[in-house]
GROMACS .gro file of C-alpha atoms in nm:
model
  150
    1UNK     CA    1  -7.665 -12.411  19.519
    2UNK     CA    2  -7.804 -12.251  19.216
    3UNK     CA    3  -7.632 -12.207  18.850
    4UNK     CA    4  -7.494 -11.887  18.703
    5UNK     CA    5  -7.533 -11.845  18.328
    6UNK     CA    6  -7.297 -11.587  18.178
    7UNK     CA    7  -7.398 -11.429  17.788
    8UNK     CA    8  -7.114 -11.239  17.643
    9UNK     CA    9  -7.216 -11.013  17.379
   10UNK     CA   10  -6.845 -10.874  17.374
   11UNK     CA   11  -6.812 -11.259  17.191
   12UNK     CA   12  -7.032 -11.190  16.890
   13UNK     CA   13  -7.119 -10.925  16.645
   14UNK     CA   14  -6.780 -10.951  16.491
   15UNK     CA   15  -6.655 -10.592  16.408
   16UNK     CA   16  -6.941 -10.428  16.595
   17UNK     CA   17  -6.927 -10.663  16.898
   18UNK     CA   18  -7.154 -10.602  17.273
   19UNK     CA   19  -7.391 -10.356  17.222
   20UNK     CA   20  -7.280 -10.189  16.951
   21UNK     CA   21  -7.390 -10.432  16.719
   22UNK     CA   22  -7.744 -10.379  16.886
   23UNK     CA   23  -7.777 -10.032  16.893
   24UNK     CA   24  -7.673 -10.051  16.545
   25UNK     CA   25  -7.910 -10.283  16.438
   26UNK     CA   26  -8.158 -10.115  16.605
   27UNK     CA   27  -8.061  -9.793  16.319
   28UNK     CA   28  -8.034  -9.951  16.070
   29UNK     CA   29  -8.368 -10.124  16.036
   30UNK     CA   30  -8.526  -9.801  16.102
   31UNK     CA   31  -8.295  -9.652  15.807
   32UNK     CA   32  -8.388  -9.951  15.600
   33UNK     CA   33  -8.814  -9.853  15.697
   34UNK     CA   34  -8.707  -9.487  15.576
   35UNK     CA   35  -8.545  -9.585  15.254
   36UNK     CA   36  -8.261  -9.458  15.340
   37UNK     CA   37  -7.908  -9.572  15.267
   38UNK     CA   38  -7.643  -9.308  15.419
   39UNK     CA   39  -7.579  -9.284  15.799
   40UNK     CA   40  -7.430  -8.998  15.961
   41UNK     CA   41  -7.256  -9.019  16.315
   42UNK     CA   42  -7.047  -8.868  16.537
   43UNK     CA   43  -6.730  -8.922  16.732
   44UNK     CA   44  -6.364  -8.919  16.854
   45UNK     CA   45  -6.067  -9.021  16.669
   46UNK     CA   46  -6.096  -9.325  16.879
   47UNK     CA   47  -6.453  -9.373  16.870
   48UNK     CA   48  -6.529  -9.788  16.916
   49UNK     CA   49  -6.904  -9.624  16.732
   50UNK     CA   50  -6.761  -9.531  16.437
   51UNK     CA   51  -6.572  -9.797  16.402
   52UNK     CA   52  -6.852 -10.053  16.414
   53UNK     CA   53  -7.122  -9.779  16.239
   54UNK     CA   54  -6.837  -9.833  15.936
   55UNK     CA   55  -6.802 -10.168  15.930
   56UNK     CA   56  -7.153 -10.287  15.966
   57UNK     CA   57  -7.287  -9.981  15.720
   58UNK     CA   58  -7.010 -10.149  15.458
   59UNK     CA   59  -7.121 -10.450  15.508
   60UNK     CA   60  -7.520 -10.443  15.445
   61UNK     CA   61  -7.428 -10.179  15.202
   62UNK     CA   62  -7.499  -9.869  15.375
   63UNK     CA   63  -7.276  -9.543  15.300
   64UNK     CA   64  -7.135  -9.392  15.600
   65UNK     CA   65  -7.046  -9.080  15.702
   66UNK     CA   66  -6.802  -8.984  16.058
   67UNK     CA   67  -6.785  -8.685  16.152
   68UNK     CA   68  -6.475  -8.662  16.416
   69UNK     CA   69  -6.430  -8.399  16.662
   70UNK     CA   70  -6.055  -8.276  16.693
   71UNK     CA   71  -5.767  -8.110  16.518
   72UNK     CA   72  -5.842  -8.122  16.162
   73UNK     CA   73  -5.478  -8.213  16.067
   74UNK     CA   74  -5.428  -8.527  16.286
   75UNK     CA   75  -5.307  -8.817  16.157
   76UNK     CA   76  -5.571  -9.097  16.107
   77UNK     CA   77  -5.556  -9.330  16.387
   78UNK     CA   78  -5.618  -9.727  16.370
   79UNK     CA   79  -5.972  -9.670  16.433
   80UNK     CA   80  -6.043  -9.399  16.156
   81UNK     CA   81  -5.802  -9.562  15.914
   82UNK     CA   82  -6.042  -9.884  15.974
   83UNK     CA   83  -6.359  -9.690  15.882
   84UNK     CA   84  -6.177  -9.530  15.586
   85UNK     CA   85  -6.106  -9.858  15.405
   86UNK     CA   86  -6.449  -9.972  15.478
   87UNK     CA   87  -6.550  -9.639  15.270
   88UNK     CA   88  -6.671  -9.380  15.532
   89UNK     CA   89  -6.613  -9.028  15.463
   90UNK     CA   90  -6.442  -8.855  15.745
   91UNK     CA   91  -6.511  -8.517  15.814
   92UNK     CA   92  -6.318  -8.337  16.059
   93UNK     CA   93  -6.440  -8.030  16.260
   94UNK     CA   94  -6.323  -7.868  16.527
   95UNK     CA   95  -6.405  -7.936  16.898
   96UNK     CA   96  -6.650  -7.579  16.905
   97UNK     CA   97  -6.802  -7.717  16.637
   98UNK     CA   98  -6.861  -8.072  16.726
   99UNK     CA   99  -6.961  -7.905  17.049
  100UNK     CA  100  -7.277  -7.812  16.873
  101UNK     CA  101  -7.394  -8.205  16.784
  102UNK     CA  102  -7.722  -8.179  16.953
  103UNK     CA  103  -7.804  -7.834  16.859
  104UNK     CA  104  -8.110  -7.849  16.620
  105UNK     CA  105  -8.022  -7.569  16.411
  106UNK     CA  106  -7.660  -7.757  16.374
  107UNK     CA  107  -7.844  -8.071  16.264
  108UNK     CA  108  -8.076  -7.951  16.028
  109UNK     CA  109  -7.737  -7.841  15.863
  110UNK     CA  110  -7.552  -8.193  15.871
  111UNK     CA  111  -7.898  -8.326  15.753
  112UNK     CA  112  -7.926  -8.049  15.462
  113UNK     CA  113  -7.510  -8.150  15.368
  114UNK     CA  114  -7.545  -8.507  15.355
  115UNK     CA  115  -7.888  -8.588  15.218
  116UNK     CA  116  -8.065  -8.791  15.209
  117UNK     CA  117  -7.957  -8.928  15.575
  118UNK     CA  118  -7.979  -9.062  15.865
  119UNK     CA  119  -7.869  -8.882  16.153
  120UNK     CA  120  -7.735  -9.177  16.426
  121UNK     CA  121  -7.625  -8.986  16.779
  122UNK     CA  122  -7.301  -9.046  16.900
  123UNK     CA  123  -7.299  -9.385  17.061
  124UNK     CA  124  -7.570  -9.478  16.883
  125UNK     CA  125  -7.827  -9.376  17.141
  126UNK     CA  126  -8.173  -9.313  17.079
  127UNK     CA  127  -8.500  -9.470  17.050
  128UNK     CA  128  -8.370  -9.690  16.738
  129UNK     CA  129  -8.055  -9.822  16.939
  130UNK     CA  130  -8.249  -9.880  17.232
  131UNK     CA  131  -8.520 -10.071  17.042
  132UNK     CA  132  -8.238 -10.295  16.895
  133UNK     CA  133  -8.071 -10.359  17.241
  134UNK     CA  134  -8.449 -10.496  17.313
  135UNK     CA  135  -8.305 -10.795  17.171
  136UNK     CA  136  -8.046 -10.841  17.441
  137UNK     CA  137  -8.329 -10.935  17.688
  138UNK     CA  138  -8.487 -11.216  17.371
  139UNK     CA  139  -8.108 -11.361  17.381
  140UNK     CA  140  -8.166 -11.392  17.768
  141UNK     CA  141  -8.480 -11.541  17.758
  142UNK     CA  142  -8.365 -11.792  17.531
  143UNK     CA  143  -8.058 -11.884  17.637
  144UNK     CA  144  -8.171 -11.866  17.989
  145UNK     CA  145  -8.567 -11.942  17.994
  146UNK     CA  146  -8.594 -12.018  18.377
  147UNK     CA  147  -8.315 -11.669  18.496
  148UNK     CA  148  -8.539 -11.536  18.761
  149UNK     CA  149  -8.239 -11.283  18.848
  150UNK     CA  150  -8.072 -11.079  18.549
   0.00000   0.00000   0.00000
């Protein structure tokens, strides 16, 4: 019979916990090689993201910026109302313009707003995220030298 190892990330990272904390890592060293110290995201009033882009930008002193698809007269919910006391800026826009996140045109205008920045996708997915998540398979190795099945 052989053994099954289980690694929960959703156990660690503390605000930003699973692979948030990765893909965020992952960002943030690359912001850190740029020299840059504001971060710019995107989201949903309920956006797990944001919430862990705020907390980990506040605490390795990053300044963060959300900017939240959705009526721009809601009420903040728990998760925005987190990332406000943690000091991002929330910037509401409406769904046709959030729409327009991965235009280039659009993000040469978020860029142009909030420089100098970082642009960080929604989710935190790009080649900076997925480089941090390359971690993941380290913890494995570690943790788990002789996994022949993962």
């Amino acid at each position: 019979m052989g053994n099954v190892s289980l690694l929960r990330l959703d156990c660690g990272g503390g605000l930003a916990p699973g692979n948030k904390y990765f893909k965020l890592a992952g960002n943030l060293a690359a912001a850190k090689r740029k020299g840059v110290n504001r971060l710019v995201s995107f989201g949903g009033a309920w956006s797990n993201h944001l919430h862990a882009l705020a907390a980990v930008g506040a605490e390795q002193g990053f300044a963060t910026v959300g900017i939240i698809r959705g009526d721009e007269d809601a009420a903040d919910t728990a998760m925005i109302a987190d990332a406000r006391a943690w000091g991002m800026q929330i910037v509401r826009v409406s769904r046709t313009e959030y729409r327009r996140r991965l235009e280039p045109a659009y993000l040469a205008e978020v860029q142009q707003r909030f420089a100098p920045c970082m642009l960080v996708p929604e989710g935190g997915s790009n080649r900076a995220g997925v480089h941090g998540c390359m971690a993941i398979a380290d913890l494995v190795r570690t943790h788990a030298p002789a996994a022949r099945h993962i």
